[in-house]
Amino acid sequence: MGILRLAHVDTRTPDLELSTAYYTEIIGMNVVERTGDEVYLKCWDEETHHSLRLRYNARTGMDLFSFLVETEDDLHDLERKVERYGCPVTRVSKGESVGQGESLRFEIPSGQTMELVADLDKPGGLLGKRNPAPVPPPGMTGIAPPRIDHMLINAEEVGEAHAFFTQVLGFRLTEQLLDANGHKLGVWLERSHSPHDIAIVNGPNGALHHFAFWLDDWDHVRKAADILAFNGVQIDQGPTRHGVTRGNTVYFFDPLGVRNEVFTGGYQADPDFPTITWTEDNFGKGLFYYENVISQRFLRMHT
Amino acid sequence: MGILRLAHVDTRTPDLELSTAYYTEIIGMNVVERTGDEVYLKCWDEETHHSLRLRYNARTGMDLFSFLVETEDDLHDLERKVERYGCPVTRVSKGESVGQGESLRFEIPSGQTMELVADLDKPGGLLGKRNPAPVPPPGMTGIAPPRIDHMLINAEEVGEAHAFFTQVLGFRLTEQLLDANGHKLGVWLERSHSPHDIAIVNGPNGALHHFAFWLDDWDHVRKAADILAFNGVQIDQGPTRHGVTRGNTVYFFDPLGVRNEVFTGGYQADPDFPTITWTEDNFGKGLFYYENVISQRFLRMHT
Amino acid sequence: MGILRLAHVDTRTPDLELSTAYYTEIIGMNVVERTGDEVYLKCWDEETHHSLRLRYNARTGMDLFSFLVETEDDLHDLERKVERYGCPVTRVSKGESVGQGESLRFEIPSGQTMELVADLDKPGGLLGKRNPAPVPPPGMTGIAPPRIDHMLINAEEVGEAHAFFTQVLGFRLTEQLLDANGHKLGVWLERSHSPHDIAIVNGPNGALHHFAFWLDDWDHVRKAADILAFNGVQIDQGPTRHGVTRGNTVYFFDPLGVRNEVFTGGYQADPDFPTITWTEDNFGKGLFYYENVISQRFLRMHT
Amino acid sequence: MGILRLAHVDTRTPDLELSTAYYTEIIGMNVVERTGDEVYLKCWDEETHHSLRLRYNARTGMDLFSFLVETEDDLHDLERKVERYGCPVTRVSKGESVGQGESLRFEIPSGQTMELVADLDKPGGLLGKRNPAPVPPPGMTGIAPPRIDHMLINAEEVGEAHAFFTQVLGFRLTEQLLDANGHKLGVWLERSHSPHDIAIVNGPNGALHHFAFWLDDWDHVRKAADILAFNGVQIDQGPTRHGVTRGNTVYFFDPLGVRNEVFTGGYQADPDFPTITWTEDNFGKGLFYYENVISQRFLRMHT
């Protein structure tokens, strides 16, 4: 089946304690493991080892993002395809990465480092697998999203990035933003039958725009905004609705300036989903349906 | 018992058809009566004749706002008090105003015309009084708020307006905004045991800042925003939450520039409710809790 | 102004520790004070000393329910009226009751003991009165309702109880249930401009049917049901909607069998609200709008 | 990729007009096509021709249920597998069925007729594919679910049905109910990365238990219940929450007794989702988390 979903995002922070405090106390993730200058965190409903790695580094940024593939055969098949496209692939052996086995790493055309891995440790989620409660215990700390959902990266050449993600990696295009000449300015891509597992929008190569946590409901979006405001976290945009994906959302920044999102809603994106096309003159509503304005802070600010 | 609640707001519009179309098709009010250049509208759950009067006039603005008092005795008692304060009172006889009997009119210290009336026609609400459904019929047009909720007017001297509304009219102060010297910049006042029936914020005398419709739920706030955006109505702010009143809200403009709000939530403001005080340096969160910023457009733009 | 609202309900429990654990950990009230065999609890948004008193006693039941009146003058005025009706009134002096000053107690025609009090200690709510957050801190324990809302008692002669509450105590009738002969089977009465502060339904004299906590939203009703089910609390009915009051609700039992409710929604019941009448043949929808059935367990089970 | 999702359910009704009125006016589907004694309906967000076919027949029941497969190759591959298992397959040629091309039909081990089809007409959904609004137009009729979601059928031998659906058709098991001896009493199966596309629970062979429409939110579940009650549709259970799937739900009956459901929520069921197991003694909470009771009406009543 190939790539299944976003597995984890690995970021750098110059203040590991502050970032850890934020992701545990305000986002509500749990620390799974600490190793020297690295902290591994997961959400309560995630079966696998972690969905966020924080690494101490003087400069905020993203080390890599990692997608889960179904089988080792898929991994090898994708290795061949990526190399055939012209991207050198590095194999990272079992034991070199915490919480997972062998993986592949390569630089995608827009400059970010991507990882593919089939073998993730699966310690299981909070609720268990035998007569589980359908809800987490009352009194969870912070926003407590059940899981990471998607990410958005920038690319100078969105068309090239799109080609790589669809032709080489097998992503499907759910939505696209075209300029007046029909060139791609943004693409939304999925493997998990959701509106997007990764989106790529015009901007500087190498940049991370945001990563997003899933919430179950519009009321949880409000609760997230309440928790953020209560804790003095600056909200970037929202609560609002996207035209693209239809989802409801709040954007905000972690203490070192990495943009986070909480996201809910959207359609069921089956593999036969016909692509939606946005034109630049209508994209105000595509970006933020209620505001109908293309926020330069939103588009130009990234990690 | 004196004043009970906001009864109706009477505004002027240079395009009566456009305004009527907006308040019926997008807000979802019903036209109760038309008389020459006046249109009377009500929300589905209002028992009385109308809560909004639109009058054709070349210049957008507010003619008056009207509060219901419990009895004719209350009316006469208030008449004496208003006159004793120094505001001349005009009696409007039964038959002169559509949908109501005798009323009092006077200019309040901040320059707006206020009306008091005990005798409102009560044709009843949509659901009736015998084994009524607890919800309106499916498929209501537009936002369909159950009722008007409150209004905000401006005053150059908020302290003076506050004194008039509390000492003469018997309003109770739920919240106030003070500057560094303890002078009042804003006051929130109630008679109906809600966080506010009228608020008065520093600004030009005579101005109407907005009037607000009640919604029952945070999800209805989203639905209102969806309907506004679907119809191309520009949203001024929200969906968001106020620190003041705790309510959730969306602000937007009618086609002629009168600011409307949909509002839900807030606390039970019993008569023994101790006043909440906001200081100017913290008022970003008081105004819009998520944005934590004092929008100049919001404060400076009015009708 | 007379009576303002329900102040507190005083119940008896044969297991004080168990009841206290339930009202603190599952309901999420705070213990304000303990005195020997009494525990005083309040909700986070209540300004006054307590809204629930638990007293150790071998037999579960209600000692009394207490309504707040605005002034001492109101108290004396109501004393005269109650005595004139024929109910002997006992004065309880300041210092005899925890958290309040002088009060009046009397047996109402349906046999329950009612208290009236003007002087409640007001330690204030959780959020404070200076630049308060509009939401409680994240991570509150249990359901965490902001306040007590209303109660329902039984009466063999509902019409007589109605007369006492309206003519003597000044309650207003928002809704009534009539049998085929026009006799009252149930009345819903308010003083706080809400659909009901107390309801009286046909049943054995002296009985408490339930008391209810306010919730702000339909999503909080679901969260309450989730918390109850997570903790193994048996739900009696709901989440559902009442036809009467329009509110959304869940009913459940405390560990000793006292029925609790969480309630949200309903209309604004201004003093000029025209009474709604239900006929017995339509009361299935009045009681539980979705189920449309008159549950005998619900009607016949009380404390 | 094989089977993608539930495409349509084909039912029989002795009163075609009444059933059509119900599915259009109360559920809010649109009639796509009528041919003699057949009515084809779809939900507003469905891209394909229809998701429900009503056929006049003196006896209420289900003709067949149809799943979409990705390609014609998948169809032929599945044909071989089904026949190898021992189920004779009938090919239905293009032109024989309204709204779709060639399909396969066969009786599954539990006696229902199943169809597989790769070629569905795709007239598109309501919102279109170019700068679409993220919400349907205000004022939709009825409940207006965006799409059909899943179905539940009965089987005398759930283990055998499970084997057929997983080993032959490639479904994945998300949850299962086991009796004390470890025999399967219920299985929940998916292809679309949702908690279930089809569930099979112990009961008479050939029976349809219910089919379900997707809703986006808990508030829409309430609105659905409000619409059902307003129209006098008898609600079978809910609003409530399932332990199985975690979803929120209301069950009700169409005018001829076919059980419908509206459903929202649940987890993301990726292909690596570890199966959840319920034991019979805990299944009260699995079935209806709030009620914690195994309703015999729910389990024993089907079409």
Short mmCIF file of C-alpha atoms in Angstrom, two decimals, chain A residues 1-4 69-71 74 172 191 193, chain D residues 1 172 191 193 271:
data_model
loop_
_atom_site.label_atom_id
_atom_site.label_comp_id
_atom_site.label_asym_id
_atom_site.label_seq_id
_atom_site.Cartn_x
_atom_site.Cartn_y
_atom_site.Cartn_z
CA MET A 1 0.00 0.00 0.00
CA GLY A 2 3.03 2.30 0.20
CA ILE A 3 2.99 5.39 2.37
CA LEU A 4 0.33 5.38 5.10
CA VAL A 69 5.08 3.07 4.91
CA GLU A 70 3.17 -0.18 5.21
CA THR A 71 5.88 -2.82 4.64
CA ASP A 74 7.20 -0.80 0.15
CA ARG A 172 -2.87 11.94 -4.40
CA ARG A 191 -2.27 9.10 1.51
CA HIS A 193 -7.95 9.30 2.85
CA MET D 1 -6.21 -0.93 -4.08
CA ARG D 172 -9.48 -5.06 7.84
CA ARG D 191 -11.56 -0.33 3.75
CA HIS D 193 -9.56 4.14 6.91
CA PRO D 271 -4.31 -0.07 7.94
#
